């Protein structure tokens, strides 16, 4: 199924047939978008038969009659995908988050599977292969206040059959807008600066030595049941309440496979393939830091604000036979109170467990 889709074996020929769904103007004109009224859901397209999605490109414009663009539309538009006639979607994610764009704020992303290209990340692309045996359906829902011009390509191959072991692509979104950490807040950063309190004040309790061996209260990126393969995530951390000199990166990743803690990491920065408190925006094929909003000139505020990152397990997928639970601490032993949101990507057998309902639009908007 994968032969002929890498630079190494691109010369190989096969009998698949390339097809496309797109928003092109059916009259031959240049009105190449689908009209999406506020508050409506539209079917982008349906495919019948066996095939593999190879590429998705999408962009949008949402605004009023005065050409004022509506903020955070990327969090107000919901992308869903259904395989083989299923009633509940296998993909249900705010549009921007699906393409690794956090907080509903367009930004460039450049990875092996997800790209948000110029202008400023407006051209959103996905290269995850998505197989289906009987058919596929794609919808877009607008919870915006204004009309949306929605543009898209969905490029796919028609194939005679899929290997028996082919899994279905899934993606889901999660947010915890206040992780409610246990760290004391007797002296906030501003108060400490005003009072000239030392970096490690005497009031720090012994409870700061708390340890976490069970993953209880970790932030959950993915909780899935079935046989499958976890292939990555994007994570967005809004540090709305800086606490002393702590930062979110001390939170360890803890991944439970088939009910057992199988993979235990050493810190958020390490899981996302960085080191030593990264502040430089960068992108590589399998990991990146796409947004950093801290203030490096102010003690304690180095990691305040919005931070976005991604980690793709394309070369090192994480297999599971019965279940997987991908979690990460919010600060060491879950001490910090921050705003976390994430999208997980994985393949698995069907049926999948139903996703938790998405929060209403006001529960998805970022903090101002």
Short mmCIF file of C-alpha atoms in Angstrom, two decimals:
data_model
loop_
_atom_site.label_atom_id
_atom_site.label_comp_id
_atom_site.label_asym_id
_atom_site.label_seq_id
_atom_site.Cartn_x
_atom_site.Cartn_y
_atom_site.Cartn_z
CA UNK A 1 0.00 0.00 0.00
CA UNK A 2 2.88 2.38 0.75
CA UNK A 3 5.15 1.50 -2.16
CA UNK A 4 5.76 4.35 -4.54
CA UNK A 5 5.05 7.09 -1.97
CA UNK A 6 8.58 7.96 -0.83
CA UNK A 7 11.50 9.56 -2.64
CA UNK A 8 13.31 6.23 -2.49
CA UNK A 9 10.69 4.27 -4.46
CA UNK A 10 8.76 7.01 -6.23
CA UNK A 11 9.53 5.39 -9.60
CA UNK A 12 7.34 2.37 -8.83
CA UNK A 13 4.10 2.22 -10.82
CA UNK A 14 0.77 0.89 -9.55
CA UNK A 15 -2.87 0.60 -10.57
CA UNK A 16 -4.41 3.17 -8.22
CA UNK A 17 -6.34 6.12 -9.67
CA UNK A 18 -5.96 9.68 -8.44
CA UNK A 19 -9.12 11.61 -7.58
CA UNK A 20 -9.98 14.91 -5.88
CA UNK A 21 -12.78 16.67 -4.01
CA UNK A 22 -12.46 20.45 -4.15
CA UNK A 23 -14.36 23.71 -3.82
CA UNK A 24 -13.72 24.77 -7.43
CA UNK A 25 -16.31 26.89 -9.23
CA UNK A 26 -18.54 24.42 -11.08
CA UNK A 27 -19.48 27.10 -13.64
CA UNK A 28 -15.86 27.52 -14.75
CA UNK A 29 -15.55 30.92 -13.07
CA UNK A 30 -13.26 32.02 -10.27
CA UNK A 31 -15.66 31.74 -7.33
CA UNK A 32 -13.65 28.83 -5.98
CA UNK A 33 -15.04 28.55 -2.48
CA UNK A 34 -17.93 26.90 -0.69
CA UNK A 35 -20.32 29.27 1.08
CA UNK A 36 -20.65 28.36 4.75
CA UNK A 37 -23.26 30.43 6.60
CA UNK A 38 -22.83 31.16 10.30
CA UNK A 39 -24.27 28.41 12.47
CA UNK A 40 -24.50 25.83 9.67
CA UNK A 41 -22.86 22.48 8.90
CA UNK A 42 -22.08 21.48 5.33
CA UNK A 43 -20.81 18.28 3.78
CA UNK A 44 -17.55 19.01 2.02
CA UNK A 45 -17.77 15.83 0.02
CA UNK A 46 -18.40 12.10 0.00
CA UNK A 47 -16.41 9.26 -1.54
CA UNK A 48 -17.85 5.83 -2.33
CA UNK A 49 -15.72 2.73 -2.50
CA UNK A 50 -12.22 1.86 -1.31
CA UNK A 51 -9.42 4.40 -1.19
CA UNK A 52 -6.76 6.35 0.67
CA UNK A 53 -6.73 10.09 1.38
CA UNK A 54 -3.25 11.32 0.48
CA UNK A 55 -3.44 15.09 0.95
CA UNK A 56 -5.81 17.70 2.37
CA UNK A 57 -5.47 21.44 1.78
CA UNK A 58 -7.83 23.96 3.36
CA UNK A 59 -8.13 27.67 3.94
CA UNK A 60 -10.92 30.09 4.81
CA UNK A 61 -11.99 33.68 5.13
CA UNK A 62 -14.54 34.60 7.79
CA UNK A 63 -15.63 38.21 8.16
CA UNK A 64 -18.30 40.85 7.89
CA UNK A 65 -19.50 43.08 5.07
CA UNK A 66 -16.80 45.63 5.94
CA UNK A 67 -14.06 43.06 5.36
CA UNK A 68 -13.26 42.86 9.05
CA UNK A 69 -11.99 39.36 9.74
CA UNK A 70 -13.57 37.50 12.64
CA UNK A 71 -11.04 36.56 15.32
CA UNK A 72 -10.49 32.93 16.37
CA UNK A 73 -12.50 31.47 13.49
CA UNK A 74 -10.00 28.61 13.45
CA UNK A 75 -11.41 27.53 16.82
CA UNK A 76 -15.04 28.18 15.78
CA UNK A 77 -14.93 26.01 12.65
CA UNK A 78 -15.15 22.25 13.31
CA UNK A 79 -13.73 19.65 10.91
CA UNK A 80 -15.17 16.10 11.01
CA UNK A 81 -14.37 12.93 9.06
CA UNK A 82 -16.34 9.68 8.89
CA UNK A 83 -15.15 6.33 7.52
CA UNK A 84 -17.23 3.49 6.05
CA UNK A 85 -20.61 4.92 6.95
CA UNK A 86 -19.98 5.30 10.69
CA UNK A 87 -22.37 7.53 12.63
CA UNK A 88 -19.82 9.08 14.99
CA UNK A 89 -16.79 10.83 13.49
CA UNK A 90 -13.28 9.44 13.62
CA UNK A 91 -11.96 13.00 13.33
CA UNK A 92 -13.55 15.87 15.26
CA UNK A 93 -11.24 18.83 15.80
CA UNK A 94 -11.40 22.64 15.52
CA UNK A 95 -10.08 23.47 12.07
CA UNK A 96 -6.87 25.21 13.10
CA UNK A 97 -6.00 22.67 15.77
CA UNK A 98 -6.28 19.82 13.27
CA UNK A 99 -3.39 21.42 11.36
CA UNK A 100 -1.36 22.00 14.58
CA UNK A 101 -2.38 25.66 14.86
CA UNK A 102 -3.21 26.56 18.45
CA UNK A 103 -5.41 29.15 20.13
CA UNK A 104 -7.30 29.91 16.91
CA UNK A 105 -4.37 32.13 15.88
CA UNK A 106 -2.84 31.44 12.45
CA UNK A 107 0.89 30.72 12.51
CA UNK A 108 3.33 28.89 10.22
CA UNK A 109 3.88 25.15 10.77
CA UNK A 110 6.30 23.02 8.76
CA UNK A 111 6.38 19.30 9.56
CA UNK A 112 6.36 16.00 7.68
CA UNK A 113 2.61 15.50 8.08
CA UNK A 114 1.14 18.93 8.87
CA UNK A 115 1.99 22.26 7.26
CA UNK A 116 0.52 25.74 7.62
CA UNK A 117 2.09 27.71 4.81
CA UNK A 118 2.23 31.41 3.91
CA UNK A 119 0.58 33.77 4.28
CA UNK A 120 1.21 33.41 8.05
CA UNK A 121 -0.07 29.85 8.07
CA UNK A 122 -3.24 30.44 6.06
CA UNK A 123 -2.57 27.54 3.66
CA UNK A 124 -3.22 24.46 5.84
CA UNK A 125 -2.08 21.03 4.67
CA UNK A 126 -2.23 17.45 5.98
CA UNK A 127 -0.30 14.49 4.55
CA UNK A 128 -1.39 11.75 6.96
CA UNK A 129 -2.66 8.84 4.81
CA UNK A 130 -6.27 7.99 5.65
CA UNK A 131 -7.53 4.64 4.30
CA UNK A 132 -11.18 3.61 4.01
CA UNK A 133 -12.84 0.47 2.67
CA UNK A 134 -16.40 1.47 1.80
CA UNK A 135 -16.46 5.26 1.76
CA UNK A 136 -15.55 8.56 3.40
CA UNK A 137 -17.46 11.70 4.33
CA UNK A 138 -16.16 15.13 5.36
CA UNK A 139 -18.09 17.96 7.00
CA UNK A 140 -17.33 21.47 8.24
CA UNK A 141 -19.41 23.19 10.91
CA UNK A 142 -19.39 26.94 11.49
CA UNK A 143 -19.97 28.30 14.96
CA UNK A 144 -18.81 31.70 13.75
CA UNK A 145 -20.78 34.93 13.86
CA UNK A 146 -20.07 35.73 10.21
CA UNK A 147 -20.21 34.01 6.84
CA UNK A 148 -17.20 31.87 5.84
CA UNK A 149 -15.70 31.38 2.39
CA UNK A 150 -14.28 27.88 2.69
CA UNK A 151 -11.73 26.50 0.23
CA UNK A 152 -10.45 22.93 0.07
CA UNK A 153 -8.74 20.11 -1.80
CA UNK A 154 -9.07 16.49 -0.66
CA UNK A 155 -6.75 14.38 -2.83
CA UNK A 156 -7.19 10.62 -2.73
CA UNK A 157 -6.49 7.36 -4.52
CA UNK A 158 -9.03 4.80 -5.55
CA UNK A 159 -7.68 1.32 -4.78
CA UNK A 160 -9.11 -2.16 -5.26
CA UNK A 161 -8.65 -3.18 -1.62
CA UNK A 162 -6.73 -2.46 1.57
CA UNK A 163 -4.51 -4.82 3.53
CA UNK A 164 -6.35 -6.50 6.37
CA UNK A 165 -4.06 -4.81 8.90
CA UNK A 166 -4.84 -1.27 7.69
CA UNK A 167 -6.09 0.92 10.55
CA UNK A 168 -8.36 3.96 10.34
CA UNK A 169 -7.07 7.47 10.96
CA UNK A 170 -8.42 9.28 14.03
CA UNK A 171 -7.94 12.71 15.60
CA UNK A 172 -9.59 14.32 18.62
CA UNK A 173 -9.29 17.56 20.58
CA UNK A 174 -9.16 18.16 24.31
CA UNK A 175 -8.88 21.20 26.54
CA UNK A 176 -8.51 21.81 30.26
CA UNK A 177 -8.64 25.58 30.68
CA UNK A 178 -7.36 25.46 34.25
CA UNK A 179 -5.32 22.47 35.36
CA UNK A 180 -5.66 23.59 39.01
CA UNK A 181 -2.20 22.74 40.22
CA UNK A 182 -1.43 22.37 43.90
CA UNK A 183 1.58 24.71 44.09
CA UNK A 184 1.12 27.46 46.68
CA UNK A 185 0.47 30.97 45.53
CA UNK A 186 1.10 32.86 48.76
CA UNK A 187 3.44 35.19 46.90
CA UNK A 188 2.75 35.86 43.26
CA UNK A 189 5.43 37.00 40.85
CA UNK A 190 4.44 40.65 40.88
CA UNK A 191 4.20 40.70 44.67
CA UNK A 192 7.58 39.02 44.98
CA UNK A 193 9.22 41.54 42.70
CA UNK A 194 7.74 44.43 44.64
CA UNK A 195 8.76 42.93 47.97
CA UNK A 196 12.22 41.91 46.73
CA UNK A 197 11.62 38.38 47.99
CA UNK A 198 14.50 35.93 47.27
CA UNK A 199 14.20 33.44 44.44
CA UNK A 200 13.65 30.55 46.88
CA UNK A 201 11.69 32.05 49.78
CA UNK A 202 11.68 30.29 53.12
CA UNK A 203 7.92 29.68 52.93
CA UNK A 204 8.27 27.03 50.19
CA UNK A 205 6.64 23.97 51.83
CA UNK A 206 7.98 20.43 51.89
CA UNK A 207 4.98 19.47 49.72
CA UNK A 208 6.95 20.78 46.75
CA UNK A 209 8.83 17.50 46.99
CA UNK A 210 5.63 15.68 45.97
CA UNK A 211 6.17 12.80 43.57
CA UNK A 212 3.91 11.31 40.88
CA UNK A 213 4.18 7.62 40.00
CA UNK A 214 0.58 6.86 38.96
CA UNK A 215 -0.27 9.62 36.51
CA UNK A 216 -3.23 10.72 38.60
CA UNK A 217 -4.40 14.23 37.60
CA UNK A 218 -2.12 14.32 34.54
CA UNK A 219 -3.39 16.20 31.52
CA UNK A 220 -4.82 13.61 29.09
CA UNK A 221 -3.89 13.97 25.42
CA UNK A 222 -5.45 10.69 24.26
CA UNK A 223 -7.56 7.94 25.83
CA UNK A 224 -8.44 5.29 23.23
CA UNK A 225 -9.65 1.69 23.28
CA UNK A 226 -8.91 -0.89 20.60
CA UNK A 227 -5.87 -2.03 18.62
CA UNK A 228 -3.90 0.75 17.05
CA UNK A 229 -0.93 3.02 16.69
CA UNK A 230 -0.41 6.49 18.23
CA UNK A 231 1.37 8.76 15.74
CA UNK A 232 1.62 12.12 17.46
CA UNK A 233 0.06 15.24 18.92
CA UNK A 234 0.20 18.98 19.10
CA UNK A 235 0.04 20.67 22.51
CA UNK A 236 -0.76 24.27 23.41
CA UNK A 237 -0.01 25.65 26.86
CA UNK A 238 -1.25 29.07 27.95
CA UNK A 239 0.65 30.06 31.10
CA UNK A 240 -1.93 32.46 32.47
CA UNK A 241 -0.70 32.31 36.07
CA UNK A 242 3.11 32.29 36.36
CA UNK A 243 4.15 30.71 39.64
CA UNK A 244 7.50 31.64 41.16
CA UNK A 245 10.29 30.36 38.90
CA UNK A 246 8.44 27.23 37.81
CA UNK A 247 7.64 26.46 34.18
CA UNK A 248 5.41 23.97 32.39
CA UNK A 249 8.33 22.02 30.93
CA UNK A 250 9.03 20.09 34.13
CA UNK A 251 5.90 18.02 33.46
CA UNK A 252 6.79 14.45 32.44
CA UNK A 253 5.03 12.52 29.69
CA UNK A 254 3.50 9.26 30.97
CA UNK A 255 2.05 6.88 28.36
CA UNK A 256 -0.02 3.89 29.46
CA UNK A 257 -0.22 1.01 26.98
CA UNK A 258 -2.78 -1.75 27.56
CA UNK A 259 -3.28 -0.57 31.13
CA UNK A 260 0.38 -0.34 32.15
CA UNK A 261 2.69 2.65 32.45
CA UNK A 262 5.01 1.69 29.59
CA UNK A 263 6.72 4.97 28.64
CA UNK A 264 7.77 7.47 31.31
CA UNK A 265 9.57 10.60 30.19
CA UNK A 266 11.73 13.24 31.82
CA UNK A 267 9.92 16.45 30.96
CA UNK A 268 7.64 18.22 28.50
CA UNK A 269 10.56 19.83 26.68
CA UNK A 270 12.17 16.40 26.32
CA UNK A 271 9.05 14.70 24.93
CA UNK A 272 8.87 17.42 22.28
CA UNK A 273 12.55 16.81 21.40
CA UNK A 274 13.94 20.05 22.81
CA UNK A 275 16.12 20.79 25.84
CA UNK A 276 16.96 23.39 28.45
CA UNK A 277 13.81 25.51 28.44
CA UNK A 278 13.41 26.35 24.72
CA UNK A 279 12.33 29.84 23.65
CA UNK A 280 13.22 29.66 19.94
CA UNK A 281 10.44 29.02 17.44
CA UNK A 282 11.46 26.27 15.00
CA UNK A 283 10.05 23.45 12.85
CA UNK A 284 11.53 20.06 11.89
CA UNK A 285 9.85 17.08 10.19
CA UNK A 286 8.85 15.41 13.46
CA UNK A 287 8.88 18.06 16.19
CA UNK A 288 8.66 21.80 16.60
CA UNK A 289 7.89 24.81 18.77
CA UNK A 290 5.60 27.01 16.68
CA UNK A 291 4.62 29.67 19.19
CA UNK A 292 6.45 31.28 22.12
CA UNK A 293 5.01 34.32 23.88
CA UNK A 294 7.14 34.68 27.00
CA UNK A 295 9.14 37.68 28.13
CA UNK A 296 12.78 36.71 28.55
CA UNK A 297 13.64 40.10 30.07
CA UNK A 298 11.47 39.66 33.19
CA UNK A 299 12.39 37.15 35.90
CA UNK A 300 9.68 34.54 36.23
CA UNK A 301 7.85 35.60 33.05
CA UNK A 302 10.09 33.75 30.59
CA UNK A 303 7.33 31.25 29.79
CA UNK A 304 4.22 33.29 30.48
CA UNK A 305 1.65 33.43 27.72
CA UNK A 306 0.96 31.09 24.81
CA UNK A 307 3.22 28.23 23.75
CA UNK A 308 2.57 25.70 20.94
CA UNK A 309 4.49 22.55 20.04
CA UNK A 310 4.12 19.30 18.11
CA UNK A 311 5.62 15.80 18.21
CA UNK A 312 5.01 13.30 15.40
CA UNK A 313 5.71 9.60 15.97
CA UNK A 314 6.10 8.78 12.29
CA UNK A 315 9.47 7.06 12.61
CA UNK A 316 8.69 5.75 16.11
CA UNK A 317 4.93 5.01 16.31
CA UNK A 318 3.57 3.70 19.61
CA UNK A 319 1.57 0.51 19.14
CA UNK A 320 -1.17 -0.74 21.45
CA UNK A 321 -3.24 -3.93 21.46
CA UNK A 322 -6.15 -3.01 23.75
CA UNK A 323 -5.87 0.61 24.84
CA UNK A 324 -3.65 3.65 25.13
CA UNK A 325 -3.67 6.63 27.46
CA UNK A 326 -1.26 9.42 26.57
CA UNK A 327 -0.80 11.87 29.46
CA UNK A 328 1.55 14.61 30.56
CA UNK A 329 2.08 16.39 33.88
CA UNK A 330 1.22 20.08 34.13
CA UNK A 331 4.43 21.04 35.87
CA UNK A 332 6.35 18.65 38.13
CA UNK A 333 3.85 16.27 39.76
CA UNK A 334 1.03 18.47 38.39
CA UNK A 335 1.84 21.50 40.52
CA UNK A 336 0.97 24.24 38.00
CA UNK A 337 -2.30 25.91 37.03
CA UNK A 338 -2.21 26.47 33.26
CA UNK A 339 -4.52 26.26 30.25
CA UNK A 340 -3.84 23.12 28.16
CA UNK A 341 -5.32 22.09 24.82
CA UNK A 342 -4.23 19.40 22.39
CA UNK A 343 -4.95 17.33 19.31
CA UNK A 344 -3.99 13.65 19.19
CA UNK A 345 -3.47 11.66 15.98
CA UNK A 346 -3.65 7.86 15.80
CA UNK A 347 -4.74 4.84 13.75
CA UNK A 348 -6.90 2.06 15.12
CA UNK A 349 -9.45 -0.63 14.36
CA UNK A 350 -13.13 0.26 14.40
CA UNK A 351 -15.37 0.76 16.19
CA UNK A 352 -13.69 3.47 18.28
CA UNK A 353 -14.92 4.75 21.62
CA UNK A 354 -17.09 7.88 21.18
CA UNK A 355 -15.24 11.13 21.78
CA UNK A 356 -16.19 13.43 24.64
CA UNK A 357 -18.45 16.23 23.35
CA UNK A 358 -16.58 19.32 22.21
CA UNK A 359 -17.06 22.31 24.52
CA UNK A 360 -19.35 25.07 23.25
CA UNK A 361 -17.61 27.78 21.30
CA UNK A 362 -17.00 29.96 24.36
CA UNK A 363 -15.23 26.99 25.95
CA UNK A 364 -12.81 26.74 23.02
CA UNK A 365 -11.78 30.37 22.69
CA UNK A 366 -8.31 31.28 23.97
CA UNK A 367 -7.66 33.56 26.89
CA UNK A 368 -7.20 37.18 25.91
#
